[in-house]
Short mmCIF file of N, CA and C in Angstrom, two decimals:
data_model
loop_
_atom_site.label_atom_id
_atom_site.label_comp_id
_atom_site.label_asym_id
_atom_site.label_seq_id
_atom_site.Cartn_x
_atom_site.Cartn_y
_atom_site.Cartn_z
N MET A 1351 149.83 11.86 99.53
CA MET A 1351 148.65 12.29 100.71
C MET A 1351 147.46 11.31 100.37
N LYS A 1352 147.31 10.63 101.34
CA LYS A 1352 146.21 9.50 101.23
C LYS A 1352 144.75 10.34 101.52
N ALA A 1353 143.56 9.89 100.97
CA ALA A 1353 142.49 10.46 100.90
C ALA A 1353 141.67 9.79 101.93
N LEU A 1354 141.16 10.49 103.05
CA LEU A 1354 140.20 10.09 104.24
C LEU A 1354 138.84 9.46 103.56
N ASN A 1355 138.40 9.60 102.72
CA ASN A 1355 137.03 9.40 101.89
C ASN A 1355 136.96 9.61 100.65
N THR A 1356 136.36 8.79 99.85
CA THR A 1356 136.38 9.01 98.34
C THR A 1356 135.13 8.42 97.66
N VAL A 1357 134.32 9.21 96.78
CA VAL A 1357 133.13 8.78 96.26
C VAL A 1357 133.74 9.02 94.60
N LYS A 1358 133.08 8.12 93.95
CA LYS A 1358 133.40 8.21 92.31
C LYS A 1358 131.95 7.76 91.70
N PHE A 1359 131.28 8.59 90.83
CA PHE A 1359 130.17 8.06 90.31
C PHE A 1359 130.13 8.79 88.67
N GLN A 1360 129.18 8.15 87.97
CA GLN A 1360 129.21 8.14 86.34
C GLN A 1360 128.14 8.52 85.95
N PHE A 1361 127.78 9.62 85.05
CA PHE A 1361 126.46 9.38 84.66
C PHE A 1361 126.58 10.00 83.03
N PRO A 1362 125.46 9.84 82.19
CA PRO A 1362 125.30 10.32 80.88
C PRO A 1362 125.32 11.86 80.98
N SER A 1363 126.23 12.37 79.45
CA SER A 1363 126.03 13.99 79.50
C SER A 1363 124.81 14.50 79.01
N LYS A 1364 123.64 14.43 79.84
CA LYS A 1364 122.48 15.21 79.65
C LYS A 1364 122.70 16.04 80.69
N SER A 1365 121.93 17.27 80.30
CA SER A 1365 121.61 18.73 81.08
C SER A 1365 120.91 18.12 82.16
N VAL A 1366 120.15 17.04 82.18
CA VAL A 1366 119.27 16.80 83.34
C VAL A 1366 119.83 16.41 84.28
N ASN A 1367 121.29 15.80 84.11
CA ASN A 1367 121.96 15.28 85.38
C ASN A 1367 123.08 16.08 86.05
N GLU A 1368 123.10 17.46 85.52
CA GLU A 1368 123.83 18.38 85.92
C GLU A 1368 123.78 18.66 87.51
N GLY A 1369 122.23 18.82 87.78
CA GLY A 1369 121.64 19.14 89.47
C GLY A 1369 122.07 18.23 90.16
N PHE A 1370 121.86 16.83 89.79
CA PHE A 1370 122.16 15.58 90.29
C PHE A 1370 123.50 15.40 90.78
N ALA A 1371 124.62 15.97 89.96
CA ALA A 1371 126.28 15.82 89.81
C ALA A 1371 126.33 16.92 91.05
N ARG A 1372 125.83 18.22 91.05
CA ARG A 1372 126.21 19.26 91.86
C ARG A 1372 125.72 18.88 93.47
N SER A 1373 124.58 18.17 93.52
CA SER A 1373 123.72 17.78 94.81
C SER A 1373 124.56 16.60 95.14
N THR A 1374 125.07 15.96 94.55
CA THR A 1374 125.79 14.73 95.12
C THR A 1374 127.10 15.35 95.66
N VAL A 1375 128.06 15.68 94.86
CA VAL A 1375 129.24 16.25 95.58
C VAL A 1375 129.16 17.27 96.74
N ALA A 1376 127.64 17.83 96.88
CA ALA A 1376 127.22 18.83 98.25
C ALA A 1376 127.08 17.87 99.09
N ALA A 1377 126.29 16.90 99.02
CA ALA A 1377 125.95 15.93 100.04
C ALA A 1377 127.60 15.25 100.48
N PHE A 1378 128.47 14.96 99.64
CA PHE A 1378 129.50 14.10 100.22
C PHE A 1378 130.25 15.28 100.76
N ALA A 1379 130.37 16.28 100.64
CA ALA A 1379 131.13 17.34 101.29
C ALA A 1379 130.39 17.87 102.34
N ALA A 1380 129.31 17.45 102.86
CA ALA A 1380 128.38 17.83 104.11
C ALA A 1380 129.07 17.44 105.03
N GLN A 1381 129.85 16.23 104.89
CA GLN A 1381 130.41 15.61 106.33
C GLN A 1381 131.59 16.80 106.79
N LEU A 1382 131.94 17.51 106.04
CA LEU A 1382 133.04 18.55 106.28
C LEU A 1382 132.46 19.71 107.25
N ASP A 1383 131.43 19.53 107.15
CA ASP A 1383 130.30 20.72 107.91
C ASP A 1383 130.68 22.16 107.24
N PRO A 1384 130.60 22.22 106.41
CA PRO A 1384 131.00 23.45 105.67
C PRO A 1384 129.78 24.55 105.60
N THR A 1385 130.20 25.96 105.62
CA THR A 1385 129.01 26.89 105.80
C THR A 1385 128.16 26.86 104.24
N LEU A 1386 127.10 27.26 104.44
CA LEU A 1386 126.08 27.53 103.19
C LEU A 1386 126.88 28.23 102.35
N ASP A 1387 127.55 29.29 102.47
CA ASP A 1387 128.27 29.92 101.16
C ASP A 1387 129.28 28.73 100.37
N GLU A 1388 129.96 28.05 101.30
CA GLU A 1388 130.98 26.90 100.84
C GLU A 1388 130.35 26.30 99.65
N ILE A 1389 129.21 25.71 100.40
CA ILE A 1389 128.23 24.46 99.54
C ILE A 1389 127.71 25.06 98.14
N ALA A 1390 127.34 26.45 98.29
CA ALA A 1390 127.07 27.18 97.21
C ALA A 1390 128.07 27.32 96.14
N ASP A 1391 129.29 27.95 96.72
CA ASP A 1391 130.32 27.79 95.61
C ASP A 1391 130.85 26.22 95.17
N LEU A 1392 130.76 25.70 96.05
CA LEU A 1392 131.34 24.10 95.70
C LEU A 1392 130.07 23.76 94.30
N LYS A 1393 128.80 23.94 94.54
CA LYS A 1393 127.80 23.77 93.66
C LYS A 1393 127.97 24.33 92.42
N THR A 1394 128.29 25.52 92.30
CA THR A 1394 128.27 26.33 91.58
C THR A 1394 129.78 26.13 90.31
N ALA A 1395 130.86 25.47 90.95
CA ALA A 1395 131.96 25.05 90.28
C ALA A 1395 131.73 23.97 89.72
N VAL A 1396 131.17 22.78 90.44
CA VAL A 1396 130.77 21.70 89.94
C VAL A 1396 129.72 21.89 88.64
N SER A 1397 128.85 22.59 88.62
CA SER A 1397 127.76 22.86 87.74
C SER A 1397 128.44 23.26 86.25
N GLU A 1398 129.50 24.30 86.77
CA GLU A 1398 130.20 24.66 85.48
C GLU A 1398 131.40 23.60 84.79
N ALA A 1399 131.74 22.70 85.59
CA ALA A 1399 132.67 21.53 85.10
C ALA A 1399 131.57 20.55 84.20
N VAL A 1400 130.44 20.53 84.72
CA VAL A 1400 129.42 19.49 84.22
C VAL A 1400 129.33 20.05 82.99
N THR A 1401 128.50 21.15 82.90
CA THR A 1401 128.26 21.92 81.82
C THR A 1401 129.16 22.07 80.68
N ASN A 1402 130.33 22.11 80.92
CA ASN A 1402 131.36 22.15 79.88
C ASN A 1402 131.61 20.98 79.33
N CYS A 1403 131.40 19.60 79.93
CA CYS A 1403 131.52 18.52 79.64
C CYS A 1403 130.43 18.11 78.58
N ILE A 1404 129.26 18.62 79.09
CA ILE A 1404 128.22 18.35 78.24
C ILE A 1404 128.05 19.12 77.03
N VAL A 1405 128.42 20.73 76.89
CA VAL A 1405 128.33 21.24 75.74
C VAL A 1405 129.47 21.53 74.85
N HIS A 1406 130.68 21.07 75.56
CA HIS A 1406 131.68 21.11 75.07
C HIS A 1406 132.64 19.96 74.56
N GLY A 1407 132.37 18.98 75.53
CA GLY A 1407 132.90 17.72 75.86
C GLY A 1407 132.20 16.75 74.46
N TYR A 1408 131.46 16.81 74.60
CA TYR A 1408 130.20 15.86 73.99
C TYR A 1408 129.01 16.90 72.84
N PRO A 1409 129.68 17.68 71.96
CA PRO A 1409 129.01 18.61 71.41
C PRO A 1409 127.96 17.95 70.42
N ASP A 1410 128.28 16.66 70.05
CA ASP A 1410 127.29 16.18 68.92
C ASP A 1410 126.64 14.88 69.38
N GLY A 1411 126.71 14.54 70.63
CA GLY A 1411 126.37 13.29 71.38
C GLY A 1411 126.14 13.22 72.48
N ILE A 1412 126.15 12.39 73.25
CA ILE A 1412 126.28 11.41 74.67
C ILE A 1412 127.31 11.05 74.95
N GLY A 1413 127.96 11.23 75.56
CA GLY A 1413 128.70 10.58 76.36
C GLY A 1413 129.00 10.11 77.98
N MET A 1414 129.94 9.50 78.68
CA MET A 1414 129.84 9.52 79.89
C MET A 1414 131.02 10.57 80.75
N ILE A 1415 130.18 11.20 81.82
CA ILE A 1415 131.24 12.23 82.74
C ILE A 1415 131.35 11.41 83.78
N THR A 1416 132.91 11.44 84.65
CA THR A 1416 133.03 10.84 85.68
C THR A 1416 133.45 11.79 86.69
N ILE A 1417 132.81 11.61 87.85
CA ILE A 1417 133.09 12.75 89.02
C ILE A 1417 133.72 12.22 90.18
N THR A 1418 135.10 12.19 90.68
CA THR A 1418 135.71 11.70 91.81
C THR A 1418 135.65 12.95 92.73
N ALA A 1419 135.26 12.44 94.15
CA ALA A 1419 135.44 13.49 95.14
C ALA A 1419 136.21 12.92 96.31
N SER A 1420 137.23 13.53 96.71
CA SER A 1420 138.04 12.87 97.83
C SER A 1420 138.18 14.01 98.64
N ILE A 1421 138.39 13.28 100.11
CA ILE A 1421 138.65 14.39 101.24
C ILE A 1421 139.75 13.91 102.05
N TYR A 1422 140.88 15.11 102.22
CA TYR A 1422 142.19 14.92 102.68
C TYR A 1422 142.20 15.53 104.09
N ASP A 1423 143.35 15.35 104.96
CA ASP A 1423 143.27 16.04 106.07
C ASP A 1423 143.08 17.51 106.07
N ARG A 1424 142.81 17.98 107.12
CA ARG A 1424 142.62 19.28 107.32
C ARG A 1424 141.23 19.93 106.36
N ASN A 1425 140.47 19.20 106.16
CA ASN A 1425 139.27 19.77 105.38
C ASN A 1425 139.43 20.11 103.70
N LEU A 1426 140.49 19.33 103.30
CA LEU A 1426 140.67 19.62 101.96
C LEU A 1426 140.19 18.85 100.89
N LEU A 1427 139.36 19.64 100.04
CA LEU A 1427 138.27 18.77 99.26
C LEU A 1427 138.92 18.38 97.66
N ARG A 1428 138.91 17.45 97.09
CA ARG A 1428 139.35 17.32 95.86
C ARG A 1428 138.21 16.95 94.86
N ILE A 1429 137.93 17.73 93.84
CA ILE A 1429 136.83 17.27 92.88
C ILE A 1429 137.51 16.97 91.17
N VAL A 1430 137.44 16.00 90.78
CA VAL A 1430 137.90 15.97 89.45
C VAL A 1430 136.57 15.37 88.57
N VAL A 1431 136.60 15.95 87.52
CA VAL A 1431 135.22 16.06 86.53
C VAL A 1431 136.07 15.65 85.45
N ALA A 1432 135.65 14.37 84.92
CA ALA A 1432 136.51 14.10 83.64
C ALA A 1432 135.49 13.84 82.65
N ASP A 1433 135.85 13.96 81.29
CA ASP A 1433 135.02 13.09 80.28
C ASP A 1433 136.04 12.68 79.17
N LYS A 1434 135.52 11.83 78.33
CA LYS A 1434 136.46 11.08 77.47
C LYS A 1434 135.72 11.98 75.91
N GLY A 1435 135.47 13.09 75.80
CA GLY A 1435 134.88 14.01 74.56
C GLY A 1435 136.15 14.32 73.82
N VAL A 1436 135.90 15.42 73.25
CA VAL A 1436 136.48 15.78 71.95
C VAL A 1436 138.01 16.67 72.39
N GLY A 1437 137.76 16.87 73.77
CA GLY A 1437 139.26 17.03 74.15
C GLY A 1437 139.76 19.12 73.74
N ILE A 1438 140.48 19.30 74.53
CA ILE A 1438 140.62 20.83 73.97
C ILE A 1438 142.03 21.16 73.41
N GLU A 1439 141.69 21.71 72.32
CA GLU A 1439 143.19 21.75 71.75
C GLU A 1439 143.77 22.96 71.98
N ASN A 1440 143.80 24.14 73.00
CA ASN A 1440 144.68 24.92 73.31
C ASN A 1440 143.86 25.43 74.91
N ILE A 1441 144.46 24.93 75.96
CA ILE A 1441 143.55 24.91 77.25
C ILE A 1441 144.05 26.65 77.23
N GLN A 1442 145.15 26.98 77.43
CA GLN A 1442 145.65 28.71 77.83
C GLN A 1442 144.40 29.23 76.90
N LYS A 1443 144.29 29.20 75.94
CA LYS A 1443 142.82 29.74 74.98
C LYS A 1443 141.48 29.78 75.60
N ALA A 1444 141.22 28.35 76.01
CA ALA A 1444 139.92 28.02 76.48
C ALA A 1444 139.80 28.59 77.71
N MET A 1445 140.50 28.74 78.50
CA MET A 1445 140.60 29.17 79.83
C MET A 1445 140.27 30.80 79.49
N GLU A 1446 140.67 31.33 78.87
CA GLU A 1446 140.38 32.92 78.69
C GLU A 1446 138.85 32.97 78.58
N PRO A 1447 138.47 34.38 79.77
CA PRO A 1447 137.03 34.66 79.89
C PRO A 1447 136.70 35.24 78.46
N MET A 1448 135.44 35.01 78.34
CA MET A 1448 134.96 35.23 76.95
C MET A 1448 135.04 34.48 75.85
N PHE A 1449 136.15 33.21 75.94
CA PHE A 1449 136.43 32.47 74.78
C PHE A 1449 135.27 31.26 74.94
N THR A 1450 134.52 30.83 73.93
CA THR A 1450 133.74 29.66 73.90
C THR A 1450 133.87 28.85 72.62
N THR A 1451 133.50 27.98 72.29
CA THR A 1451 133.16 27.08 71.29
C THR A 1451 131.87 26.82 71.42
N GLY A 1452 131.05 27.22 72.04
CA GLY A 1452 129.80 26.65 72.25
C GLY A 1452 128.77 27.55 71.77
N GLY A 1453 128.93 28.42 70.81
CA GLY A 1453 128.05 29.36 70.26
C GLY A 1453 127.87 30.68 70.97
N PRO A 1454 127.30 31.56 70.11
CA PRO A 1454 127.01 32.77 70.78
C PRO A 1454 125.87 32.89 72.10
N GLU A 1455 125.42 31.77 72.26
CA GLU A 1455 124.48 31.70 73.79
C GLU A 1455 125.20 31.74 74.83
N ARG A 1456 126.05 31.09 74.40
CA ARG A 1456 127.46 30.67 75.82
C ARG A 1456 128.32 32.18 75.94
N ALA A 1457 128.72 32.19 77.40
CA ALA A 1457 129.76 33.39 77.91
C ALA A 1457 130.67 33.20 77.68
N GLY A 1458 131.18 32.02 77.66
CA GLY A 1458 132.79 31.74 77.70
C GLY A 1458 133.45 32.24 79.35
N LEU A 1459 132.54 31.61 80.30
CA LEU A 1459 133.16 32.06 81.60
C LEU A 1459 133.22 30.79 82.79
N GLY A 1460 133.13 29.90 81.94
CA GLY A 1460 132.75 28.47 82.77
C GLY A 1460 134.23 28.30 83.58
N PHE A 1461 135.45 28.44 82.90
CA PHE A 1461 136.57 28.15 83.77
C PHE A 1461 136.65 29.08 84.51
N ALA A 1462 136.55 30.46 84.23
CA ALA A 1462 136.78 31.62 85.45
C ALA A 1462 136.17 31.46 86.34
N VAL A 1463 134.64 31.02 86.36
CA VAL A 1463 133.83 30.88 87.51
C VAL A 1463 134.54 29.41 88.28
N MET A 1464 134.85 28.67 87.73
CA MET A 1464 135.34 27.37 88.81
C MET A 1464 136.37 27.79 89.31
N GLU A 1465 137.41 28.71 88.42
CA GLU A 1465 138.77 28.90 89.55
C GLU A 1465 138.42 30.17 90.56
N SER A 1466 137.24 31.00 90.57
CA SER A 1466 136.80 31.92 90.91
C SER A 1466 136.25 31.52 92.69
N PHE A 1467 135.79 30.16 92.39
CA PHE A 1467 135.09 29.43 93.40
C PHE A 1467 135.52 28.21 93.95
N THR A 1468 137.14 28.05 93.58
CA THR A 1468 137.78 27.04 94.19
C THR A 1468 138.81 27.66 94.59
N ASP A 1469 139.87 27.20 95.65
CA ASP A 1469 141.36 27.54 95.73
C ASP A 1469 142.26 27.07 94.72
N LYS A 1470 142.17 26.32 94.12
CA LYS A 1470 143.02 25.67 92.80
C LYS A 1470 142.41 24.96 92.10
N MET A 1471 142.69 24.80 90.67
CA MET A 1471 142.03 24.66 89.39
C MET A 1471 143.25 24.00 88.40
N LYS A 1472 143.13 22.85 88.18
CA LYS A 1472 143.85 22.75 86.97
C LYS A 1472 143.00 21.93 85.92
N VAL A 1473 143.44 21.96 84.33
CA VAL A 1473 142.93 21.71 83.69
C VAL A 1473 143.91 20.72 82.80
N SER A 1474 143.54 19.83 82.43
CA SER A 1474 144.30 18.83 81.50
C SER A 1474 143.36 18.04 80.70
N SER A 1475 144.11 18.21 79.16
CA SER A 1475 143.05 17.76 78.07
C SER A 1475 144.04 17.27 76.88
N LYS A 1476 143.58 16.09 76.01
CA LYS A 1476 143.87 15.88 75.07
C LYS A 1476 143.08 15.97 73.99
N PRO A 1477 143.22 16.36 72.62
CA PRO A 1477 142.51 16.14 71.52
C PRO A 1477 142.06 14.87 71.36
N GLY A 1478 140.36 14.65 71.17
CA GLY A 1478 140.04 13.41 70.62
C GLY A 1478 140.24 12.34 71.74
N LYS A 1479 140.68 12.68 73.42
CA LYS A 1479 140.80 11.69 73.92
C LYS A 1479 139.76 12.18 75.42
N GLY A 1480 139.64 13.69 75.29
CA GLY A 1480 138.70 14.14 76.85
C GLY A 1480 139.36 15.39 77.42
N THR A 1481 138.80 15.34 78.57
CA THR A 1481 138.94 16.51 79.48
C THR A 1481 138.80 16.12 81.05
N ARG A 1482 139.92 16.92 81.57
CA ARG A 1482 139.70 16.48 83.28
C ARG A 1482 140.04 18.00 83.97
N VAL A 1483 139.16 18.10 84.93
CA VAL A 1483 139.10 19.36 85.48
C VAL A 1483 139.32 18.88 87.12
N THR A 1484 140.39 19.08 87.69
CA THR A 1484 140.63 19.01 89.02
C THR A 1484 140.64 20.56 89.59
N MET A 1485 139.45 20.40 90.60
CA MET A 1485 139.44 21.62 91.66
C MET A 1485 139.90 21.22 93.22
N THR A 1486 140.37 21.94 93.82
CA THR A 1486 140.34 21.81 95.45
C THR A 1486 140.06 22.93 96.24
N LYS A 1487 139.73 22.66 97.21
CA LYS A 1487 138.77 23.71 97.89
C LYS A 1487 139.13 23.19 99.36
N ARG A 1488 139.65 24.06 100.17
CA ARG A 1488 139.69 23.80 101.56
C ARG A 1488 138.42 24.24 102.07
N MET A 1489 137.83 23.63 103.01
CA MET A 1489 136.35 24.00 103.64
C MET A 1489 136.44 24.00 105.10
N GLY A 1490 136.02 25.23 105.31
CA GLY A 1490 136.09 25.57 106.65
C GLY A 1490 135.15 25.19 107.38
N SER A 1491 134.91 24.73 108.56
CA SER A 1491 133.86 24.22 109.24
C SER A 1491 133.00 25.36 109.90
N ARG A 1492 131.77 25.38 109.94
CA ARG A 1492 130.70 26.22 110.85
C ARG A 1492 131.18 26.04 112.17
N GLU A 1493 131.89 25.36 112.98
CA GLU A 1493 132.28 24.79 114.09
C GLU A 1493 133.26 26.15 114.59
N SER A 1494 134.70 25.93 113.51
CA SER A 1494 135.56 27.08 113.23
C SER A 1494 135.19 28.47 113.15
N VAL A 1495 134.30 28.79 112.14
CA VAL A 1495 133.69 29.97 111.91
C VAL A 1495 133.08 30.42 113.00
N SER A 1496 132.44 29.52 113.74
CA SER A 1496 131.84 30.09 115.08
C SER A 1496 132.73 30.38 116.27
N SER A 1497 133.70 29.69 116.43
CA SER A 1497 134.56 30.09 117.29
C SER A 1497 135.33 31.37 116.79
N THR A 1498 135.54 31.82 115.70
CA THR A 1498 135.97 32.96 115.50
C THR A 1498 135.27 33.86 115.71
N ARG A 1499 134.02 34.00 115.34
CA ARG A 1499 133.04 34.85 115.85
C ARG A 1499 133.01 35.11 117.19
N GLU A 1500 133.08 34.07 118.24
CA GLU A 1500 133.11 34.22 119.74
C GLU A 1500 134.19 34.98 120.01
N GLY A 1501 135.62 34.63 119.57
CA GLY A 1501 136.75 35.52 119.98
C GLY A 1501 136.77 36.68 119.44
N GLU A 1502 135.86 37.36 118.53
CA GLU A 1502 135.84 38.40 118.18
C GLU A 1502 134.86 39.57 119.23
N VAL A 1503 134.20 38.63 119.77
CA VAL A 1503 133.12 39.24 120.67
C VAL A 1503 133.93 40.18 121.80
#
C-alpha cells in the first residue's frame, strides 16, 4: 500500500515538545476533514505515545523522537512514534493497564489510552535500541457524517 502523503519530523524528548507533536500530527490529518472528536482522539493518542518516549524511553536524559504520519486510500492515517531510548524488556507486561516503570506519579495507562483512541496499535521494541509505536485510524470525513445524518432524517 503506497502512501498518498507523508510527513516526518524529529524533536528532542522534552515535555515542552509534546504539544508541538500532537498539534503537528493534527494539522497534517486535517486534510482528511476529520470530525472534532476524531482530532481530539488523535491528539490524545499522539500525546500518550510522545509522553511514553519522554518518560520511559529516555528516563535519564534527552534523546530524539521521530514521528512519521502517512495518509493512505480511504482516509487511513498511520502514525509512527519512535525513539532510540532504553527500549522495553517485556512489551506484553508493559501494555497491561496500571503497569508502569515511571514511578508512583504515573498511572500506567498510556498504551491502553492509545489503543482505545485508534483502530489498531502495534508496539515493537528492543532493549537498548528503542521503541516504535504504530497507530492506525480510519478517519471519517465530516462530509460523510453529514450525508449520513441527512439520510436519517
